[in-house]
Short mmCIF file of C-alpha atoms in Angstrom, two decimals:
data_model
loop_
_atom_site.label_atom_id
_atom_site.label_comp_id
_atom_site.label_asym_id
_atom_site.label_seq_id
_atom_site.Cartn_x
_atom_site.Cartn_y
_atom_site.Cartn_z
CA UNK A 1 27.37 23.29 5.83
CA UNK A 2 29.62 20.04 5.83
CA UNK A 3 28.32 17.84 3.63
CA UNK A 4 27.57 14.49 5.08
CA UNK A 5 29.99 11.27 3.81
CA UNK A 6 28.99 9.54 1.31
CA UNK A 7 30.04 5.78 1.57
CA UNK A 8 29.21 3.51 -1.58
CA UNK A 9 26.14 1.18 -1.98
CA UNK A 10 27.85 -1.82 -1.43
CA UNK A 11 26.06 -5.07 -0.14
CA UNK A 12 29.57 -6.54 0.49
CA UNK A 13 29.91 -3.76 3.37
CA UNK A 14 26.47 -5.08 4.54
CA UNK A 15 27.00 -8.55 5.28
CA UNK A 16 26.41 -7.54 9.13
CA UNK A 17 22.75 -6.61 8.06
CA UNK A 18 20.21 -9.64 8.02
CA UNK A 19 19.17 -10.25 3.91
CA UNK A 20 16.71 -12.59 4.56
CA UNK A 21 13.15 -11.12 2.84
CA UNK A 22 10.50 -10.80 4.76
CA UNK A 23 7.26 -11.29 4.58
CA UNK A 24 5.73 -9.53 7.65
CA UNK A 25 5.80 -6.88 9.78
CA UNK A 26 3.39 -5.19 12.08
CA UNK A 27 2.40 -1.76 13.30
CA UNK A 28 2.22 -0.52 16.42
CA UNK A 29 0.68 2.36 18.07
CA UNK A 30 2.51 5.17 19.98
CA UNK A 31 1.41 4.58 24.10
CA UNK A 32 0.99 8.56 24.87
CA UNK A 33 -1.98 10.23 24.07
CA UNK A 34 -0.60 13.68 23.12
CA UNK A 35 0.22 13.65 19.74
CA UNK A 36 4.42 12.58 20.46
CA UNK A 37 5.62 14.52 17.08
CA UNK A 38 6.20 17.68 18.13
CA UNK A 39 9.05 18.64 16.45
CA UNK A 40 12.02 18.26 18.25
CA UNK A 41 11.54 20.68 21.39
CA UNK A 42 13.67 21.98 23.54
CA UNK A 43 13.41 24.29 26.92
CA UNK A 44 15.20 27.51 25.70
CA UNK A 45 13.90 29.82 23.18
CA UNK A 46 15.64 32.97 22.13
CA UNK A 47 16.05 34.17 18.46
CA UNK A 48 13.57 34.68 15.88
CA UNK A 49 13.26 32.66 12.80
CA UNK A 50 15.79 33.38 9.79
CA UNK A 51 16.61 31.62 6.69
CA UNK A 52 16.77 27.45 6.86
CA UNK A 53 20.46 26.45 7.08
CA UNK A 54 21.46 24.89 3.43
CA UNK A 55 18.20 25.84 2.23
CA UNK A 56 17.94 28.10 -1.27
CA UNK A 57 15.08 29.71 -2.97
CA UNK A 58 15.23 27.11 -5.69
CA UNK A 59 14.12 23.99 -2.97
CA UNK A 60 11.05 26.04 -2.07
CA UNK A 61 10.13 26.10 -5.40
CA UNK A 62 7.81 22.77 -6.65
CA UNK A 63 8.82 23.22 -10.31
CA UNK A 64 12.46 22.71 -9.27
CA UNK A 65 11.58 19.39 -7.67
CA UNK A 66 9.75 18.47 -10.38
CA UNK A 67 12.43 19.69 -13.04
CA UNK A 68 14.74 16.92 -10.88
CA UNK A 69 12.23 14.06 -10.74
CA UNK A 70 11.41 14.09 -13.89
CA UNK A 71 15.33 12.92 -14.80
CA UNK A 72 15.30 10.26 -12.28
CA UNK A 73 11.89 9.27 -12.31
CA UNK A 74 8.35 8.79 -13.91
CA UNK A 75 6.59 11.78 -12.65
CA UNK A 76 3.30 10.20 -13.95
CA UNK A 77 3.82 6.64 -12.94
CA UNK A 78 0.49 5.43 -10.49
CA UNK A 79 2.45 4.68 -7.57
CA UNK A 80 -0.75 3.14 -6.04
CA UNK A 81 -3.88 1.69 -7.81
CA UNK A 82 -6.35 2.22 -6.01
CA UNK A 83 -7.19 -1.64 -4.98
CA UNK A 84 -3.90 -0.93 -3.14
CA UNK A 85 -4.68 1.86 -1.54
CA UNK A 86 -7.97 0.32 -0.21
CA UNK A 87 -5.89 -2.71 0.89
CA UNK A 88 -3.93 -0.57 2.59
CA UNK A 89 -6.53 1.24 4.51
CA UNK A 90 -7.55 -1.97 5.28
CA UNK A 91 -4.64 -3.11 6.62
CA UNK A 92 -4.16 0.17 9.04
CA UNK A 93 -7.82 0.20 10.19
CA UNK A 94 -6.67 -3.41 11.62
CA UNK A 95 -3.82 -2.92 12.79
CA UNK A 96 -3.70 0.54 14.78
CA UNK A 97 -6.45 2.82 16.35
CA UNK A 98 -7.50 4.60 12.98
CA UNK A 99 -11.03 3.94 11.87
CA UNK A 100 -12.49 3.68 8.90
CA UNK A 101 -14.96 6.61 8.14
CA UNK A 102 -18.28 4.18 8.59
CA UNK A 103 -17.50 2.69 11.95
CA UNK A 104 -18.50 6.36 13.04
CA UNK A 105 -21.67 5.66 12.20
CA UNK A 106 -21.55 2.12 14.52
CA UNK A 107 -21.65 2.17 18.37
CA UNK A 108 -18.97 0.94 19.33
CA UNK A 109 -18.10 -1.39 21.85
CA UNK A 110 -18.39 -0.34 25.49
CA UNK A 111 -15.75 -2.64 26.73
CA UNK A 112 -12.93 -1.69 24.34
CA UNK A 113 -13.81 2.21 24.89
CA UNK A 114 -13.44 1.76 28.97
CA UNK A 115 -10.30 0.19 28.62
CA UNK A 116 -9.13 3.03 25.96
CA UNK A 117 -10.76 5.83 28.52
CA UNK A 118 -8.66 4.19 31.23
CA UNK A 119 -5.50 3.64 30.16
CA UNK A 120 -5.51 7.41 29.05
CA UNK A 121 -6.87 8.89 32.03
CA UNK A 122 -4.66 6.14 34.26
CA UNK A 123 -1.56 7.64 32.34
CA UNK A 124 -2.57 11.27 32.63
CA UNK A 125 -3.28 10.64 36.25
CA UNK A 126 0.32 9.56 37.17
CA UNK A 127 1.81 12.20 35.11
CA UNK A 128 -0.41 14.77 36.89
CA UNK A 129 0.25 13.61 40.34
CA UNK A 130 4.19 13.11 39.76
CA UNK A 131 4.18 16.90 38.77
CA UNK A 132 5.45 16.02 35.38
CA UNK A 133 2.59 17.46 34.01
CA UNK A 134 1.45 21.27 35.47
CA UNK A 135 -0.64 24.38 34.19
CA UNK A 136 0.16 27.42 32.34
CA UNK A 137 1.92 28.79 35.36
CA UNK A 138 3.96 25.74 35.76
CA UNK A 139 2.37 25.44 39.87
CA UNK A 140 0.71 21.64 40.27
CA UNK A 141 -2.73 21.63 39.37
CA UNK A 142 -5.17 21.70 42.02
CA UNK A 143 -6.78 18.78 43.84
CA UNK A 144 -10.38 19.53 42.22
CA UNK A 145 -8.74 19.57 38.61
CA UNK A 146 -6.48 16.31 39.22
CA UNK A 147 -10.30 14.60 40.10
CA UNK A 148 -10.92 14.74 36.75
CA UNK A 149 -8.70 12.08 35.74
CA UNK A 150 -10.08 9.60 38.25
CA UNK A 151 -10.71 6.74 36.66
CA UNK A 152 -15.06 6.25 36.70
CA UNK A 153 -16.97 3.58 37.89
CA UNK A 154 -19.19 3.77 34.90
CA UNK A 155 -19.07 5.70 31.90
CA UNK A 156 -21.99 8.09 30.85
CA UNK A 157 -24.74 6.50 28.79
CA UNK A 158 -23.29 6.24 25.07
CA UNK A 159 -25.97 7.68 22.78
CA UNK A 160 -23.60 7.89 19.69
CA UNK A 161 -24.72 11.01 17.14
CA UNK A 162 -22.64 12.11 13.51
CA UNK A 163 -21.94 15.47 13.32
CA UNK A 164 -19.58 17.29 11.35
CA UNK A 165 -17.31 19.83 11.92
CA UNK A 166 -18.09 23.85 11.36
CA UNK A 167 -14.58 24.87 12.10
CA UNK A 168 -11.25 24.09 13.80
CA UNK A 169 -11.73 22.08 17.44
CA UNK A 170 -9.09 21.36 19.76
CA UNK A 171 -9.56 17.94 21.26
CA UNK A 172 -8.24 17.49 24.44
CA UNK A 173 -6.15 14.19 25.52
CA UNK A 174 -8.14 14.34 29.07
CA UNK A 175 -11.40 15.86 29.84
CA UNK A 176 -10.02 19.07 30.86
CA UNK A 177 -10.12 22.36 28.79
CA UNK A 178 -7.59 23.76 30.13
CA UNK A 179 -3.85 23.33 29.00
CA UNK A 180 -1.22 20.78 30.50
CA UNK A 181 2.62 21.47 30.05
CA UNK A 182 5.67 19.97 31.04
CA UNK A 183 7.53 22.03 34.39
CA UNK A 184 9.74 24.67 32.44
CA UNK A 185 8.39 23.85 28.91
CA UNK A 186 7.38 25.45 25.99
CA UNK A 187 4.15 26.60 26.59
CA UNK A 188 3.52 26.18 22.37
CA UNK A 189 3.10 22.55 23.64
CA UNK A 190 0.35 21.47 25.50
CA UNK A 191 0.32 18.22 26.54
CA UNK A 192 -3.53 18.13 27.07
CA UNK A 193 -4.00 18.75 23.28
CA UNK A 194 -4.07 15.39 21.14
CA UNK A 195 -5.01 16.58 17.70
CA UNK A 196 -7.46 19.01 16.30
CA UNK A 197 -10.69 18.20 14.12
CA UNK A 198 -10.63 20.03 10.66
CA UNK A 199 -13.92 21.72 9.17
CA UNK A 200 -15.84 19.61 7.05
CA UNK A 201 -14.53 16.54 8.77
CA UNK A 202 -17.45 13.97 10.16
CA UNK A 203 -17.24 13.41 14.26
CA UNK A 204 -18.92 11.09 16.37
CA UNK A 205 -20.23 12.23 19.41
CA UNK A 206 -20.30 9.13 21.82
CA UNK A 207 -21.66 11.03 25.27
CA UNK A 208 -22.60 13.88 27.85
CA UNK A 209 -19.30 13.93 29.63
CA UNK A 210 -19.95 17.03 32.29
CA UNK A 211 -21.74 19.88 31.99
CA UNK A 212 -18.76 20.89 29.75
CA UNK A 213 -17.50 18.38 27.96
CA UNK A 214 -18.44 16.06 25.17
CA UNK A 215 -16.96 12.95 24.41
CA UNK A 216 -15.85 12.55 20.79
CA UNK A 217 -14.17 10.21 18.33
CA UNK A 218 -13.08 10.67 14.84
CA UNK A 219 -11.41 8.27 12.84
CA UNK A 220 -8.21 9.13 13.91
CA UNK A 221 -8.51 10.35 17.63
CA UNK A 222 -10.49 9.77 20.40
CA UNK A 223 -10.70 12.69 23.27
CA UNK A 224 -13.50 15.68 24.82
CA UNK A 225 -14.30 19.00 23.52
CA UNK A 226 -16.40 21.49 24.31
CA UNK A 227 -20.05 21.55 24.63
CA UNK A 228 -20.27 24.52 23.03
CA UNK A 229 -18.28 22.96 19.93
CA UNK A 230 -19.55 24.33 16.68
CA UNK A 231 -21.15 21.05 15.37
CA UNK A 232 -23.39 20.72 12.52
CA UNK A 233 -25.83 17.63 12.08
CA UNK A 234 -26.07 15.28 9.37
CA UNK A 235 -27.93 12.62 7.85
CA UNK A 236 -27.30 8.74 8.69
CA UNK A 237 -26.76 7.92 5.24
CA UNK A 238 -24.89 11.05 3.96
CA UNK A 239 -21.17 10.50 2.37
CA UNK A 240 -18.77 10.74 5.03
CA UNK A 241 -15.85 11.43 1.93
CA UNK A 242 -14.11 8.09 2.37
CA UNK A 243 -15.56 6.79 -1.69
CA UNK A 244 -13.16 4.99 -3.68
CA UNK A 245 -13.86 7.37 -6.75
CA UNK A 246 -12.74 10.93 -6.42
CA UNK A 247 -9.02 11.39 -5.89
CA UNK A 248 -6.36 11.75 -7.87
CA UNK A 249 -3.95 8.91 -9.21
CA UNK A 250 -1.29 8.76 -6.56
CA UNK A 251 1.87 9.87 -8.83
CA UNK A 252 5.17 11.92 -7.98
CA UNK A 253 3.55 14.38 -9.70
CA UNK A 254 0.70 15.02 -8.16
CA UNK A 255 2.36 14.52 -4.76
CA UNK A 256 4.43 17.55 -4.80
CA UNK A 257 1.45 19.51 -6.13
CA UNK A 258 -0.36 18.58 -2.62
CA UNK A 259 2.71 19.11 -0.58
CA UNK A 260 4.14 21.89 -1.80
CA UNK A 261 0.58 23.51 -1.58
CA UNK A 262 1.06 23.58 2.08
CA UNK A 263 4.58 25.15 2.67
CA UNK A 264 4.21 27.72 5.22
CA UNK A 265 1.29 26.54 6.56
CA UNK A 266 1.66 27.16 10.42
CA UNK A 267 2.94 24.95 12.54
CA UNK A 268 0.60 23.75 15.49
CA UNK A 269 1.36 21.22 18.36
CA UNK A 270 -1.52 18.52 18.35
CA UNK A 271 -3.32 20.61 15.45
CA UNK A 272 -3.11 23.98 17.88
CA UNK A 273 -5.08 26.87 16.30
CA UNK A 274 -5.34 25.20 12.81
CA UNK A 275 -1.54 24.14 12.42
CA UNK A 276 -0.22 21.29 11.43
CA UNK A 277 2.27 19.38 13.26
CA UNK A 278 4.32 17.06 11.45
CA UNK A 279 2.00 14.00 11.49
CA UNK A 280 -0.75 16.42 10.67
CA UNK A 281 0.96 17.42 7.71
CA UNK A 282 2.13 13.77 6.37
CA UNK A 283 -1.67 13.12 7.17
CA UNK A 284 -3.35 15.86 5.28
CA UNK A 285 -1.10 15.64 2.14
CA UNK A 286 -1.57 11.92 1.79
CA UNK A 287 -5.71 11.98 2.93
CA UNK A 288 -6.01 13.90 -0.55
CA UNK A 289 -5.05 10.46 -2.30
CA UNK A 290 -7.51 8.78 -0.66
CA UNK A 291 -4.97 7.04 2.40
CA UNK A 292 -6.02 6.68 5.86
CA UNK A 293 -2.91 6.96 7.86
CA UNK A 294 -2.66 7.31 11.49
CA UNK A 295 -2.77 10.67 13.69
CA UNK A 296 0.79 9.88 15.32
CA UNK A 297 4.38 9.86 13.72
CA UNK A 298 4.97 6.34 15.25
CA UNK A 299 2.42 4.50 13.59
CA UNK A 300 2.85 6.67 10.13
CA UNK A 301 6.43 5.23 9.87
CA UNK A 302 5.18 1.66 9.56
CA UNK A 303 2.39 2.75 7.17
CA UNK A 304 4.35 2.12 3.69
CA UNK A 305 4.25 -0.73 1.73
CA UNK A 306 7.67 -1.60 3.05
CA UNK A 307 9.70 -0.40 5.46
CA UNK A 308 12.99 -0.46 6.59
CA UNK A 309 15.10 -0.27 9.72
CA UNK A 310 17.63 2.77 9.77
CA UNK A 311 19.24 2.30 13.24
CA UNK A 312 21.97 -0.63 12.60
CA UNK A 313 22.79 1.42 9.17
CA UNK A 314 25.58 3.34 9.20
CA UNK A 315 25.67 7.01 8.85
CA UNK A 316 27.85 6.49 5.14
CA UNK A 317 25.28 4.66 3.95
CA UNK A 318 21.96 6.36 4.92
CA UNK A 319 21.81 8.43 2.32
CA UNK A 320 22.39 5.55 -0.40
CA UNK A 321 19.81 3.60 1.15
CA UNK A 322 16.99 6.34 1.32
CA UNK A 323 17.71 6.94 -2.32
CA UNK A 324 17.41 3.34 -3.39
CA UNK A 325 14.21 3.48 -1.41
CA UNK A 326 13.02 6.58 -3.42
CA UNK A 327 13.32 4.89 -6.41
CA UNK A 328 9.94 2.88 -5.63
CA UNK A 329 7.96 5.67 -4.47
CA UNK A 330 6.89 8.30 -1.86
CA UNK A 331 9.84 7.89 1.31
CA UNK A 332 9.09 8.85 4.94
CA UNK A 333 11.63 9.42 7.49
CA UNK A 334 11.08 8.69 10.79
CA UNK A 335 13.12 10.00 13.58
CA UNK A 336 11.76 9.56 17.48
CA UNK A 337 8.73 12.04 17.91
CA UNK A 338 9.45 13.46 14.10
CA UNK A 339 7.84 12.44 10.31
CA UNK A 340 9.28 14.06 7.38
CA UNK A 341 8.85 13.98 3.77
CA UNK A 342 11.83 12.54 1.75
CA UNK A 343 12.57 14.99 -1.42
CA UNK A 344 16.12 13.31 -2.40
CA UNK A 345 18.78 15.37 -3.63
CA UNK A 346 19.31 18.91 -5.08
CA UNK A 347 21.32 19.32 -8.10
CA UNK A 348 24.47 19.92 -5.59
CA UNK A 349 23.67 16.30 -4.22
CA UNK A 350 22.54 17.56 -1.10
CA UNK A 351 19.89 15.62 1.07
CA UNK A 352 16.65 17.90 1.28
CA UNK A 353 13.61 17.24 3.26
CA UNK A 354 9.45 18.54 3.67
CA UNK A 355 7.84 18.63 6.82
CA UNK A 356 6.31 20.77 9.17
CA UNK A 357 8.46 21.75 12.13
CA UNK A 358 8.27 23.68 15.10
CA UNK A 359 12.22 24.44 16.29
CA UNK A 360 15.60 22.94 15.68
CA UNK A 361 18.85 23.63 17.71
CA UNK A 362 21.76 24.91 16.37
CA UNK A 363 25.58 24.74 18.29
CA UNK A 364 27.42 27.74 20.41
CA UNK A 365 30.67 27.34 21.35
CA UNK A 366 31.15 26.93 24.87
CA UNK A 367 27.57 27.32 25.68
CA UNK A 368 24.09 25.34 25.48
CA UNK A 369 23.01 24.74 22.38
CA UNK A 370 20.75 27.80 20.78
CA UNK A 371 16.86 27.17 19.95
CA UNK A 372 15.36 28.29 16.48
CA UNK A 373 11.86 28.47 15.92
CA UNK A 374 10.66 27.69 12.27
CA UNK A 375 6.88 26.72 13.24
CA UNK A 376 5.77 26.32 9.49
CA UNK A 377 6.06 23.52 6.76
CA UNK A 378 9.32 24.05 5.30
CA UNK A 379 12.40 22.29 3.28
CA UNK A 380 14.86 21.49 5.15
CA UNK A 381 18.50 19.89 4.67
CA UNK A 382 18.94 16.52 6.44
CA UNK A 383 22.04 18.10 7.70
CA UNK A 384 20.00 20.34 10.53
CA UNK A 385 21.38 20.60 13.75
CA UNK A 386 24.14 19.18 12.94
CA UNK A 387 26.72 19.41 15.87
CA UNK A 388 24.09 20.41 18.29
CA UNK A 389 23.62 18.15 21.62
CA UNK A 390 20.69 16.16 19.64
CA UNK A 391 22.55 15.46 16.24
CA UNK A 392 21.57 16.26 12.78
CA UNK A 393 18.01 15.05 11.09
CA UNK A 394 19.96 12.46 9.32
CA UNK A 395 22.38 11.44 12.64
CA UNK A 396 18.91 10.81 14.27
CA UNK A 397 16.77 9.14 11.44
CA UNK A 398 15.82 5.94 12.89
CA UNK A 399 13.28 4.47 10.08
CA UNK A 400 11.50 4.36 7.01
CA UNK A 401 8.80 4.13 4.74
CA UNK A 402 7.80 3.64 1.59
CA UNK A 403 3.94 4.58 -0.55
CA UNK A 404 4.77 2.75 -3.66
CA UNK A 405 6.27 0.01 -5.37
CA UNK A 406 8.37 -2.85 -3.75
CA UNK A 407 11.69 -2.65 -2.87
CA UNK A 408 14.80 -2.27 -4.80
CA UNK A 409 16.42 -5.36 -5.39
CA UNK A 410 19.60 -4.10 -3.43
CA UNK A 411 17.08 -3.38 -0.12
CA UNK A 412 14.76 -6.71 -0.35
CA UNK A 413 16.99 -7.64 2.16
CA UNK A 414 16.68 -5.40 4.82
CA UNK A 415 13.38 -4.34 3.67
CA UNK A 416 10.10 -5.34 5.85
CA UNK A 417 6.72 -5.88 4.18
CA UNK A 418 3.74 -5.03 5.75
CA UNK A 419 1.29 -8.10 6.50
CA UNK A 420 -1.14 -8.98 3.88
CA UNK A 421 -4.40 -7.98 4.49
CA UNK A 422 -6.30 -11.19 5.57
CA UNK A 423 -8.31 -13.02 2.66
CA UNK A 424 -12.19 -13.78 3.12
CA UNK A 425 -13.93 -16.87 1.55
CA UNK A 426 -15.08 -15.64 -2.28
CA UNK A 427 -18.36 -16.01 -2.53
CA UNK A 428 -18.02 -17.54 -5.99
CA UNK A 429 -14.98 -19.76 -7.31
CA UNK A 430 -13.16 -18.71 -10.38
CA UNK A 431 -10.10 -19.92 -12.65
CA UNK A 432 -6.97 -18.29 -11.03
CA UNK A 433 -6.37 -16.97 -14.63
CA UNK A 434 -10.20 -15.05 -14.64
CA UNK A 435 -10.06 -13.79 -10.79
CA UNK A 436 -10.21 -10.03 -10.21
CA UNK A 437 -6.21 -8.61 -10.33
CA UNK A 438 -5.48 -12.06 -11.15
CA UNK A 439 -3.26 -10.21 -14.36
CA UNK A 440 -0.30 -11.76 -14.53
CA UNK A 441 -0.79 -14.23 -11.91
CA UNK A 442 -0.92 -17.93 -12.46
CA UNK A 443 -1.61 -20.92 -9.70
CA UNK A 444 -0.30 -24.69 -9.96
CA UNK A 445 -1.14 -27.65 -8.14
CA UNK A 446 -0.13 -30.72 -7.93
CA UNK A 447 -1.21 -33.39 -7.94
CA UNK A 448 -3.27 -31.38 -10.81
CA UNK A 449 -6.58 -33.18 -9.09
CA UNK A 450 -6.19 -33.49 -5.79
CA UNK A 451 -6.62 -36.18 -3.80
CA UNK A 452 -8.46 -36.84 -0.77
CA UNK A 453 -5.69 -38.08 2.37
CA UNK A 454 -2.81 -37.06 0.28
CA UNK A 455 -0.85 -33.82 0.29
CA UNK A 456 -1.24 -31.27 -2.33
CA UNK A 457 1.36 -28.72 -3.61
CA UNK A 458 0.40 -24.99 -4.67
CA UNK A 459 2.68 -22.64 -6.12
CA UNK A 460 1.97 -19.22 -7.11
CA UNK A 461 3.72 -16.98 -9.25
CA UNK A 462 3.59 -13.10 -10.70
CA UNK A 463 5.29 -11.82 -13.59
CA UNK A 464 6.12 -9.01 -11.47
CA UNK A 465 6.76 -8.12 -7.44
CA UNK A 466 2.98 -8.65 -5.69
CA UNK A 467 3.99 -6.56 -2.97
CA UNK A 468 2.65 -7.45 0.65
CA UNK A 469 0.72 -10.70 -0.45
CA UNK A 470 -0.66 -13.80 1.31
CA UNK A 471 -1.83 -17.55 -0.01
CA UNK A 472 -5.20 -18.68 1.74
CA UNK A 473 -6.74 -22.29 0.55
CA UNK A 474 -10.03 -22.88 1.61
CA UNK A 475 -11.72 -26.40 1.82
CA UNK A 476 -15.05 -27.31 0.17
CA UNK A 477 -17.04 -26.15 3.09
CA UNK A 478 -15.55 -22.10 2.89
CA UNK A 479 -12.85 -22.99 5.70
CA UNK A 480 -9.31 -21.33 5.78
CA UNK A 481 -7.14 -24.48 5.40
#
């Protein structure tokens, strides 16, 4: 395997790149509701899976990873407190369609779910009719099934119930059981299944659909299962596992003890049969800290404490950026409809990655490229499919993020933070010195008493990088200024 160029870390080379720091960002939610991350399909399928291209024993192997961290890192270092990581759930529960584990046991508002029910049945609707979705036979489905993405006049009566989960259950994207596929596709990819609900894992049922079909949310997807779902009641007040004691510290370490603890697991489009697909994956292995990230790859990539553009970086300096960006913590790579862990490089220098993936294409001389199925959580070389029609992992890498510190000093300036989650009124005042996580933190005014009419100064400072942060004053009466 040709090993990709390596050009220097040199911000000189970068003066194209904008190195102003900023302070904001925002995430945004994929518009399809299948699950967009299934890893990197194509139409052809002919060879059975073989050994990983670049790939030796030693990568599959956590104690080599750790062996290699543990020179370049601090395997132990708390990569998030916890106050961070709740500020971070915070922040995603805002800003994308994730909920947090209580608002299942809220009704929520019929307004916002009609428009959500619409724009999902509107889009499966035109897909249907266009024949761009068809069934398992790839023939147009009938006029009977393509009623049942007619937008209703009402929806049923919501008489929202918390159940949790006895076993695996498909959720479909539209209230039809049956599978939807794309004319000439894979049928391993049905376009009908959005994501799958794990046993153990609390569910809200919202209504009666049809005599089949329940209408469901969790707090990461929204869709219909069966009636027949196996469903177990619980209490109103009964832990829905979202407390902020219980998980581990969020180190190196005990990342690649959770990741590597699912290599091989199957791969499964949208959560098929118990798989994971890659979001799935980056999901699972991160829920065990605590995190609430998204279901889809889209909004995952923007999850991070920072995150950075890839697509104006050139292809010699990739590489040198993702591994300044390791340096402060857990890296995802994004790459359109694809999430993958970043491991950094073997002790040959070469690029390795985690992540669960379904196929990747390889060249043939002369002819199309050839299709070969992995379908299992794997490490991977960044260098896959290279020279094929759709480029290598790393040719293709379009963004990234980081779970940990801030940025390096060398990526501030191409680095985006995510928005601050917003500050409420305290309910008491206290010295800035005495505040909660006010460590290291001091406040100055000036005038030093203010003075009604007149302007007043305040400057904050940190002994160290605050990360995404925000400055609120609030007058006498409790009101943001």
């Amino acid at each position: 395997m040709r090993r990709p160029r390596l050009g220097p870390f040199d911000v000189r080379r970068w003066k194209w790149l904008p190195w102003l720091l900023l302070l904001s960002g925002a995430l945004v939610c994929d518009q399809e509701p299948a699950p967009g991350d299934g890893g990197l399909s194509l139409e052809t399928l002919d060879v059975a899976v073989g050994p990983l291209p670049g790939t030796r024993p030693a990568h599959r192997e956590r104690a080599y990873w750790e062996g290699l961290w543990d020179q370049r890192y601090d395997l132990d270092e708390t990569l998030l407190s916890r106050g961070a990581i709740q500020r971070a759930n915070v922040h995603l529960v805002r800003s994308t369609a994730r909920l947090a584990p209580d608002d299942l046991r809220r009704v929520p508002d019929a307004s916002a779910l009609r428009r959500q029910i619409d724009e999902r049945l509107a889009y499966l609707r035109r897909r249907v009719i266009s024949g761009k979705l068809r069934d398992a036979t790839g023939a147009p489905l009938s006029a009977d099934l393509g009623k049942r993405f007619t937008l209703r006049r009402t929806l049923p009566t919501l008489s929202p119930r918390l159940r949790r989960a006895d076993a695996v259950i498909p959720v479909r994207c539209g209230p039809l059981l049956r599978g939807l596929f794309k004319p000439g596709g894979d049928l391993r990819f049905d376009r009908n299944n959005c994501s799958s609900i794990h046993p153990g894992e609390p569910v809200q049922v919202l209504a009666r659909w049809s005599r089949e079909l329940l209408l469901v949310r969790t707090t990461y997807t929204l869709g219909w299962i069966p009636v027949s779902a196996p469903l177990t009641s619980i209490r109103a007040d009964a832990s829905l596992g979202d407390g902020p004691d219980g998980f581990p510290a969020f180190t190196r370490r005990a990342f690649l003890r959770a990741a590597f603890a699912l290599l091989d697991a199957p791969y499964g489009w949208g959560g098929e049969d118990g798989g994971l697909d890659c979001s799935r994956f980056v999901m699972q292995v991160l829920a065990g800290f605590g995190l609430r990230l998204p279901r889809a790859s889209g909004p995952q990539s923007r999850a991070g404490v920072f995150t950075i553009d890839l697509q104006p970086v050139p292809d010699g300096h990739r590489l040198a950026v993702l591994d300044r960006a390791a340096k402060s913590g857990v890296v995802l790579l994004h790459l359109p409809g694809h999430i993958m862990f970043y491991l950094g490089r073997d002790d040959r220098g070469e690029p390795m990655v985690l992540h669960s993936l379904a196929e990747y294409a390889e060249p043939v001389e002369d002819q199309p490229d050839r299709v070969v199925p992995v379908e299992r959580v794997c490490v991977s070389h960044l260098d896959l499919g290279e020279g094929s029609r759709r480029g290598s992992l790393l040719e293709r890498l379009d963004r990234l993020t980081v779970l940990g510190g801030p940025a390096d000093p060398a990526l501030q300036g191409v680095a985006t933070l995510r928005p601050a989650v917003p500050i409420e009124h305290p309910e008491t005042c206290a010295a800035s010195d005495s505040a909660p996580g006010s460590e290291g933190s001091w406040l100055f005014t000036t005038p030093a008493r203010p003075h009604p009419g007149q302007p007043l100064r305040v400057i904050a400072t940190r002994w160290d990088h605050p990360g995404p942060v925000t400055l609120q004053l609030f007058d006498p009466a409790g009101r943001p200024r």
